[in-house]
Amino acid sequence: TGPVTSECLGNLLRVTLSAEYFEDKYLSFSVVDQSGVAWELDEAMASQCGYTVTYSNWSNIEFRASALSCHSHLERDVFTVTLQIKASRTPDMKNAATHLKSATCPYGPWSPREVVCESNYMEVSVRKEVPQTVKDFIQDEPEDWTLAFPEAKVREASIWQIVFHQPEEKKALLVSDAWSAGYGLNTTDTRVLLRIPYTAEQIQLVEDQGITFSAVRSSTFYKQRWMILMVDTAVACPVDGVDYANRTIIWTVPKYIQLLSAGATSFKDVLVEAGVDLHKLSAKEMASRRYVLLNDLNAITVKMPIGAEGGYYKTSVSGGQHGAKYTVNLFLEHQWEDNKWGLTKYTIIKEIETPFEQVELAITNNSNLSARLMNVTVGTFLPDVELVNLIIEGVTVAVPEAVQHGCLIYEIRHANGSKAYVIQVPFDAPSIKKEYVSMDMRAYTLNVTLVFIIHPISETFTVPVTTVSTVKDAVLPTARGFCDGRNLHLIITRGNVDQNWLPFISDWHLTPEAAQKYSYSLRDNGSHLAVSVPFLSSHVRYEDFHASGIKVSLHLTLKDGITLANRKDFSISCRFSPSELIQCLPNGTVVITAVKLVGIADLDTSLLVLRDRECKPSLVTEKTATFKFNVNTCGTNRKFNSTTMTYENEVLYFRPGNDTPVYQLKFACSYAIKQTVDVRYESKKNPPPSIKPGFGSLALSLKLFKEKSYSDPYQELEYPVVKYLREALYFEVKLLQPEDERLELNLNDCWATNSQSQDSLPQWPILVNGCANSEDSYRTVFHEVNYSSRVKFPQHLKRFEVRMFTFVQGTTLLQE
């Protein structure tokens, strides 16, 4: 127990580092020799000296050392290895904690030849036997044995060398040269060892029974004055031989490999054992795990189900898809005797990783509607996965910072080591999208991407999470409508679903700019939307007209701001007096406005005529046509009675080629023909009339209009009116009573104050003696008043334009 544990496994020592203790730490490994010198390991040195560093069971770190590793102390079939581990939280290894682990393992007896196939190197050790001197041996010529071994001739005495046998040549290396090339060579009192990394230059790939081997044919020489000791140090390890069928791993290893059996003619199996994770399994244990070990004449086969006990799944990603691979560290030991080597012990450590399998991740929505909390569980994940980031609305957020965005993250660990993650977000968090569904339902959508990292390979993958919860909490907008003399009004009270809904009138988007263009009123303060439209406009509907009035309706639709789908419809209908369509002027001029009814969709207002079809409208819009004519023209009829003369005409519409009108609007103007007027008569000659100043009661009005056409005044609910400096203000002064056409309104003085009191100070003159203030930087502009349907006596009105200003003293703004 503890963060560092050791285990003796035959001719290997295993040291395991706890993943929990060393998690998120940078590590360095060093091996301490008998002199106390620590040799720091890297990949090249590890494979040259007989060390392996790998991961097992997700993130546990495993260190393995050969009994004949470079720095082990081997004595009487016992070897000792001392490992120094440094762990730091920073890559510069500052403030590193040091852990020293020394372990002694027994091993024996040694076989004449032992071959080990590790994951990063091949190792062969051969018993070193020096033959006895042959009695009465006579050498014919000095060193003529060198002819038989030319590789040894050119080297100095007492120097080990290694000769590699390749198809095209033989290559001899001194021990020092072989060591520099990455080969590991060692000798003890009884054994000679050669260790070859899989990346070595002299490795050849050869096939035996269809299985590929990494192989090196080599001989090791030691030259003395009177003899040469030559040791065959050939080695071969399988690099494939793994197949998959019916979710079963099938591992095949040929027996009596030709490269290791050169010169032998008879073979006998001594032992065939297999296991997992360097532990041999008995026949009973293998059966319980559904393993199968087959020992045929030419091959040994190990079969095991994918997912069986002994291996483990680790997370993998392929093409952005989450999945897993099953990993198992199989172990095979084959001992045989032949008539050349005697006993050979052949050990293979084979880490097998199955192909990628996609694994669907469960995303479960456990939202608490009453608590208004989105609760989503994502998983299950293997222990080697960690959630590190979230991507919220395109922004990457680390898990500890997610709470600032309203996200709470919990990790759930299960007994088998797997885990799941829970994400909790309140419905009202900014990252939750709210959308109206229907009736009184709203949909709350969590759209977040989770970023995971796989330990220890540091590969990342993402999992998009989109969950929707529907809640019965929608408040729809409501409306009330009313009409005044010439306008239709709709006031909409906002709900909680229509913040992004857009107002449309007859499929026409009602924007502030569009409303200003048509002299409509559009006001939106966030809680209320108010729309006012004149009854004579292009976007109302004229449904019918009778003597009692003309029925006009305004239809407003709120549409989704993204999809433009209809969300809510409102309408207001009112009847307006027919007198609003006609003016009978005292001079015999008639102004009549005809409107297009919804029942005649193909009516072209420009083709409307009076009884005299030569009389055409003087002003045409999409839905109205205005005629201006004298009562004595255009086919007008007259009728008399004792007191009045009535003029009658009608507006007609004929479809092309048809003399029967499909539209008929009759109208009449009546004038009094008999009046009694009392006139004072004096015989003396009256002097010419003169104008004298006097006093009387006049009814006046002062109105502020929205634009230069003076068609839409500000209503009482719209005050106070907010304007920018130098923005135009349009004023109209009107004489209301008496309605005497002989009177003319003239303005003398007009001034502005800083309060509602006309006598307060400061004051600024706008009109002086009926003229613009000459001291004003922006002069007051008078606008001409013409006769119209709204203006009966133009001489009773005065209109002028003033630029917005404020009162200042020096650079200080004066306020009430």
Short mmCIF file of N, CA, C and O in Angstrom, two decimals, residues 459-537:
data_model
loop_
_atom_site.label_atom_id
_atom_site.label_comp_id
_atom_site.label_asym_id
_atom_site.label_seq_id
_atom_site.Cartn_x
_atom_site.Cartn_y
_atom_site.Cartn_z
N GLU A 459 -5.51 13.79 -24.86
CA GLU A 459 -6.35 14.02 -26.04
C GLU A 459 -7.70 14.57 -25.58
O GLU A 459 -8.22 14.16 -24.54
N THR A 460 -8.25 15.50 -26.35
CA THR A 460 -9.51 16.12 -25.96
C THR A 460 -10.63 15.73 -26.93
O THR A 460 -10.39 15.38 -28.09
N PHE A 461 -11.86 15.81 -26.45
CA PHE A 461 -13.03 15.62 -27.29
C PHE A 461 -14.17 16.45 -26.70
O PHE A 461 -14.12 16.89 -25.54
N THR A 462 -15.18 16.70 -27.52
CA THR A 462 -16.30 17.54 -27.09
C THR A 462 -17.60 16.76 -27.15
O THR A 462 -17.76 15.83 -27.95
N VAL A 463 -18.52 17.16 -26.29
CA VAL A 463 -19.86 16.57 -26.26
C VAL A 463 -20.86 17.72 -26.27
O VAL A 463 -20.96 18.46 -25.29
N PRO A 464 -21.59 17.92 -27.37
CA PRO A 464 -22.62 18.97 -27.36
C PRO A 464 -23.84 18.52 -26.55
O PRO A 464 -24.31 17.39 -26.70
N VAL A 465 -24.32 19.40 -25.71
CA VAL A 465 -25.48 19.09 -24.86
C VAL A 465 -26.57 20.11 -25.17
O VAL A 465 -26.37 21.32 -24.97
N THR A 466 -27.68 19.64 -25.67
CA THR A 466 -28.84 20.50 -25.93
C THR A 466 -30.05 19.84 -25.30
O THR A 466 -30.47 18.75 -25.72
N THR A 467 -30.60 20.48 -24.29
CA THR A 467 -31.79 19.94 -23.63
C THR A 467 -32.85 21.04 -23.55
O THR A 467 -32.54 22.22 -23.40
N VAL A 468 -34.10 20.61 -23.66
CA VAL A 468 -35.23 21.54 -23.68
C VAL A 468 -36.22 21.13 -22.60
O VAL A 468 -36.58 19.96 -22.46
N SER A 469 -36.66 22.13 -21.82
CA SER A 469 -37.71 21.92 -20.83
C SER A 469 -38.85 22.87 -21.15
O SER A 469 -38.63 24.07 -21.36
N THR A 470 -40.07 22.33 -21.19
CA THR A 470 -41.25 23.13 -21.51
C THR A 470 -42.01 23.44 -20.23
O THR A 470 -42.32 22.52 -19.46
N VAL A 471 -42.28 24.73 -20.02
CA VAL A 471 -42.90 25.18 -18.77
C VAL A 471 -44.15 26.00 -19.11
O VAL A 471 -44.16 26.79 -20.06
N LYS A 472 -45.17 25.81 -18.30
CA LYS A 472 -46.43 26.53 -18.49
C LYS A 472 -46.35 27.86 -17.74
O LYS A 472 -46.94 28.04 -16.68
N ASP A 473 -45.62 28.82 -18.30
CA ASP A 473 -45.45 30.11 -17.63
C ASP A 473 -45.46 31.28 -18.60
O ASP A 473 -45.03 32.38 -18.26
N ALA A 474 -45.97 31.06 -19.81
CA ALA A 474 -45.96 32.13 -20.81
C ALA A 474 -47.07 33.14 -20.51
O ALA A 474 -48.21 32.76 -20.21
N VAL A 475 -46.73 34.41 -20.58
CA VAL A 475 -47.70 35.50 -20.47
C VAL A 475 -47.74 36.21 -21.81
O VAL A 475 -46.75 36.83 -22.23
N LEU A 476 -48.86 36.09 -22.51
CA LEU A 476 -48.98 36.67 -23.85
C LEU A 476 -49.34 38.14 -23.75
O LEU A 476 -49.96 38.59 -22.78
N PRO A 477 -48.98 38.91 -24.77
CA PRO A 477 -49.36 40.32 -24.77
C PRO A 477 -50.87 40.47 -24.94
O PRO A 477 -51.54 39.65 -25.55
N THR A 478 -51.40 41.54 -24.36
CA THR A 478 -52.82 41.88 -24.50
C THR A 478 -52.93 43.28 -25.08
O THR A 478 -51.94 44.02 -25.12
N ALA A 479 -54.12 43.62 -25.55
CA ALA A 479 -54.28 44.93 -26.21
C ALA A 479 -55.63 45.51 -25.90
O ALA A 479 -56.60 44.80 -25.60
N ARG A 480 -55.70 46.83 -25.94
CA ARG A 480 -56.97 47.56 -25.92
C ARG A 480 -56.92 48.59 -27.05
O ARG A 480 -55.84 49.07 -27.42
N GLY A 481 -58.07 48.88 -27.61
CA GLY A 481 -58.12 49.81 -28.73
C GLY A 481 -59.23 50.83 -28.58
O GLY A 481 -60.21 50.60 -27.87
N PHE A 482 -59.07 51.96 -29.24
CA PHE A 482 -60.12 52.99 -29.25
C PHE A 482 -59.90 53.87 -30.47
O PHE A 482 -58.85 53.81 -31.14
N CYS A 483 -60.87 54.67 -30.77
CA CYS A 483 -60.80 55.59 -31.91
C CYS A 483 -61.18 56.99 -31.44
O CYS A 483 -62.02 57.16 -30.53
N ASP A 484 -60.58 57.98 -32.06
CA ASP A 484 -61.02 59.35 -31.85
C ASP A 484 -61.56 59.86 -33.19
O ASP A 484 -61.91 59.07 -34.06
N GLY A 485 -61.60 61.15 -33.37
CA GLY A 485 -62.25 61.70 -34.56
C GLY A 485 -61.67 61.22 -35.87
O GLY A 485 -62.41 60.96 -36.83
N ARG A 486 -60.36 61.04 -35.95
CA ARG A 486 -59.76 60.68 -37.25
C ARG A 486 -58.72 59.58 -37.16
O ARG A 486 -58.04 59.29 -38.15
N ASN A 487 -58.52 58.93 -35.99
CA ASN A 487 -57.44 57.95 -35.83
C ASN A 487 -57.95 56.70 -35.15
O ASN A 487 -58.93 56.72 -34.38
N LEU A 488 -57.24 55.59 -35.44
CA LEU A 488 -57.44 54.32 -34.75
C LEU A 488 -56.22 54.07 -33.86
O LEU A 488 -55.07 54.25 -34.31
N HIS A 489 -56.45 53.65 -32.61
CA HIS A 489 -55.36 53.48 -31.66
C HIS A 489 -55.38 52.05 -31.10
O HIS A 489 -56.44 51.52 -30.76
N LEU A 490 -54.17 51.45 -31.02
CA LEU A 490 -53.98 50.16 -30.36
C LEU A 490 -52.87 50.32 -29.33
O LEU A 490 -51.76 50.79 -29.65
N ILE A 491 -53.16 49.93 -28.09
CA ILE A 491 -52.14 49.95 -27.02
C ILE A 491 -51.97 48.51 -26.55
O ILE A 491 -52.90 47.90 -26.02
N ILE A 492 -50.75 47.96 -26.78
CA ILE A 492 -50.46 46.57 -26.48
C ILE A 492 -49.62 46.51 -25.20
O ILE A 492 -48.57 47.17 -25.10
N THR A 493 -50.09 45.73 -24.25
CA THR A 493 -49.33 45.50 -23.01
C THR A 493 -48.45 44.27 -23.21
O THR A 493 -48.96 43.17 -23.50
N ARG A 494 -47.16 44.45 -23.04
CA ARG A 494 -46.22 43.36 -23.29
C ARG A 494 -46.39 42.25 -22.27
O ARG A 494 -46.73 42.48 -21.11
N GLY A 495 -46.08 41.01 -22.73
CA GLY A 495 -46.02 39.86 -21.83
C GLY A 495 -44.57 39.51 -21.55
O GLY A 495 -43.68 40.36 -21.60
N ASN A 496 -44.30 38.23 -21.29
CA ASN A 496 -42.92 37.80 -21.04
C ASN A 496 -42.35 36.96 -22.17
O ASN A 496 -41.31 36.32 -22.03
N VAL A 497 -43.06 36.94 -23.32
CA VAL A 497 -42.59 36.11 -24.44
C VAL A 497 -42.35 36.91 -25.71
O VAL A 497 -41.86 36.37 -26.70
N ASP A 498 -42.72 38.19 -25.70
CA ASP A 498 -42.75 38.94 -26.96
C ASP A 498 -41.67 40.02 -27.06
O ASP A 498 -41.81 40.96 -27.83
N GLN A 499 -40.59 39.85 -26.30
CA GLN A 499 -39.54 40.87 -26.34
C GLN A 499 -38.95 41.03 -27.73
O GLN A 499 -38.53 42.13 -28.12
N ASN A 500 -38.90 39.95 -28.49
CA ASN A 500 -38.31 39.99 -29.83
C ASN A 500 -39.35 39.86 -30.94
O ASN A 500 -38.99 39.57 -32.09
N TRP A 501 -40.62 40.04 -30.60
CA TRP A 501 -41.65 40.00 -31.63
C TRP A 501 -41.75 41.36 -32.30
O TRP A 501 -41.57 42.42 -31.67
N LEU A 502 -42.04 41.36 -33.59
CA LEU A 502 -42.04 42.58 -34.39
C LEU A 502 -43.46 42.93 -34.82
O LEU A 502 -44.24 42.04 -35.19
N PRO A 503 -43.83 44.23 -34.80
CA PRO A 503 -45.18 44.61 -35.22
C PRO A 503 -45.28 44.71 -36.74
O PRO A 503 -44.43 45.30 -37.41
N PHE A 504 -46.33 44.13 -37.29
CA PHE A 504 -46.62 44.18 -38.72
C PHE A 504 -48.06 44.65 -38.90
O PHE A 504 -48.96 44.23 -38.17
N ILE A 505 -48.26 45.52 -39.90
CA ILE A 505 -49.60 45.92 -40.31
C ILE A 505 -49.76 45.50 -41.77
O ILE A 505 -49.01 45.97 -42.63
N SER A 506 -50.67 44.55 -42.01
CA SER A 506 -50.88 44.04 -43.38
C SER A 506 -49.58 43.57 -44.02
O SER A 506 -49.24 43.93 -45.14
N ASP A 507 -48.82 42.74 -43.26
CA ASP A 507 -47.54 42.19 -43.73
C ASP A 507 -46.51 43.27 -44.01
O ASP A 507 -45.56 43.05 -44.79
N TRP A 508 -46.68 44.41 -43.42
CA TRP A 508 -45.74 45.53 -43.59
C TRP A 508 -45.12 45.81 -42.23
O TRP A 508 -45.81 46.09 -41.26
N HIS A 509 -43.78 45.67 -42.17
CA HIS A 509 -43.06 45.83 -40.90
C HIS A 509 -43.13 47.29 -40.45
O HIS A 509 -42.65 48.20 -41.12
N LEU A 510 -43.72 47.48 -39.29
CA LEU A 510 -43.91 48.83 -38.76
C LEU A 510 -42.69 49.20 -37.92
O LEU A 510 -42.60 48.87 -36.74
N THR A 511 -41.73 49.87 -38.54
CA THR A 511 -40.55 50.38 -37.86
C THR A 511 -40.76 51.85 -37.54
O THR A 511 -41.64 52.51 -38.11
N PRO A 512 -39.95 52.44 -36.65
CA PRO A 512 -40.07 53.88 -36.38
C PRO A 512 -39.90 54.71 -37.65
O PRO A 512 -40.59 55.72 -37.84
N GLU A 513 -38.98 54.30 -38.53
CA GLU A 513 -38.76 55.05 -39.76
C GLU A 513 -39.98 54.95 -40.69
O GLU A 513 -40.40 55.95 -41.28
N ALA A 514 -40.55 53.74 -40.78
CA ALA A 514 -41.72 53.57 -41.64
C ALA A 514 -42.92 54.32 -41.07
O ALA A 514 -43.71 54.92 -41.82
N ALA A 515 -43.07 54.32 -39.75
CA ALA A 515 -44.18 55.05 -39.14
C ALA A 515 -44.07 56.54 -39.42
O ALA A 515 -45.06 57.21 -39.72
N GLN A 516 -42.86 57.06 -39.34
CA GLN A 516 -42.67 58.49 -39.61
C GLN A 516 -42.99 58.82 -41.06
O GLN A 516 -43.57 59.87 -41.37
N LYS A 517 -42.63 57.93 -41.97
CA LYS A 517 -42.88 58.16 -43.39
C LYS A 517 -44.36 58.32 -43.67
O LYS A 517 -44.77 59.16 -44.48
N TYR A 518 -45.22 57.53 -43.00
CA TYR A 518 -46.66 57.56 -43.26
C TYR A 518 -47.42 58.38 -42.22
O TYR A 518 -48.64 58.31 -42.17
N SER A 519 -46.68 59.12 -41.39
CA SER A 519 -47.31 59.97 -40.36
C SER A 519 -48.11 59.14 -39.37
O SER A 519 -49.16 59.57 -38.88
N TYR A 520 -47.61 57.92 -39.07
CA TYR A 520 -48.21 57.11 -38.03
C TYR A 520 -47.48 57.40 -36.72
O TYR A 520 -46.38 57.95 -36.71
N SER A 521 -48.09 56.98 -35.64
CA SER A 521 -47.46 57.12 -34.34
C SER A 521 -47.09 55.74 -33.82
O SER A 521 -47.94 54.83 -33.79
N LEU A 522 -45.83 55.57 -33.43
CA LEU A 522 -45.35 54.29 -32.90
C LEU A 522 -44.50 54.59 -31.66
O LEU A 522 -43.47 55.26 -31.74
N ARG A 523 -44.93 54.09 -30.51
CA ARG A 523 -44.21 54.32 -29.27
C ARG A 523 -44.05 52.98 -28.55
O ARG A 523 -45.01 52.21 -28.44
N ASP A 524 -42.83 52.72 -28.08
CA ASP A 524 -42.53 51.46 -27.39
C ASP A 524 -41.61 51.77 -26.22
O ASP A 524 -40.46 52.14 -26.40
N ASN A 525 -42.13 51.63 -24.99
CA ASN A 525 -41.31 51.89 -23.80
C ASN A 525 -40.86 50.61 -23.11
O ASN A 525 -40.38 50.64 -21.98
N GLY A 526 -40.97 49.48 -23.81
CA GLY A 526 -40.56 48.21 -23.24
C GLY A 526 -41.68 47.44 -22.60
O GLY A 526 -41.74 46.21 -22.69
N SER A 527 -42.59 48.13 -21.92
CA SER A 527 -43.73 47.46 -21.31
C SER A 527 -45.01 47.63 -22.12
O SER A 527 -45.93 46.82 -22.01
N HIS A 528 -45.08 48.72 -22.94
CA HIS A 528 -46.26 48.97 -23.77
C HIS A 528 -45.83 49.38 -25.17
O HIS A 528 -44.82 50.08 -25.34
N LEU A 529 -46.61 48.93 -26.13
CA LEU A 529 -46.43 49.32 -27.52
C LEU A 529 -47.71 50.02 -27.97
O LEU A 529 -48.79 49.42 -27.93
N ALA A 530 -47.61 51.29 -28.36
CA ALA A 530 -48.78 52.07 -28.76
C ALA A 530 -48.66 52.44 -30.23
O ALA A 530 -47.62 52.95 -30.68
N VAL A 531 -49.72 52.18 -31.00
CA VAL A 531 -49.76 52.46 -32.43
C VAL A 531 -51.01 53.30 -32.71
O VAL A 531 -52.11 52.96 -32.28
N SER A 532 -50.81 54.40 -33.45
CA SER A 532 -51.93 55.24 -33.88
C SER A 532 -51.84 55.45 -35.37
O SER A 532 -50.77 55.81 -35.89
N VAL A 533 -52.97 55.21 -36.09
CA VAL A 533 -52.99 55.29 -37.54
C VAL A 533 -54.21 56.11 -37.96
O VAL A 533 -55.34 55.84 -37.49
N PRO A 534 -54.04 57.10 -38.85
CA PRO A 534 -55.20 57.85 -39.34
C PRO A 534 -56.15 56.93 -40.11
O PRO A 534 -55.73 55.97 -40.75
N PHE A 535 -57.46 57.24 -40.02
CA PHE A 535 -58.41 56.33 -40.67
C PHE A 535 -58.30 56.43 -42.19
O PHE A 535 -58.70 55.51 -42.90
N LEU A 536 -57.76 57.54 -42.73
CA LEU A 536 -57.48 57.63 -44.16
C LEU A 536 -56.00 57.34 -44.37
O LEU A 536 -55.15 58.24 -44.32
N SER A 537 -55.65 56.08 -44.49
CA SER A 537 -54.25 55.69 -44.67
C SER A 537 -54.19 54.40 -45.47
O SER A 537 -55.22 53.75 -45.71
#
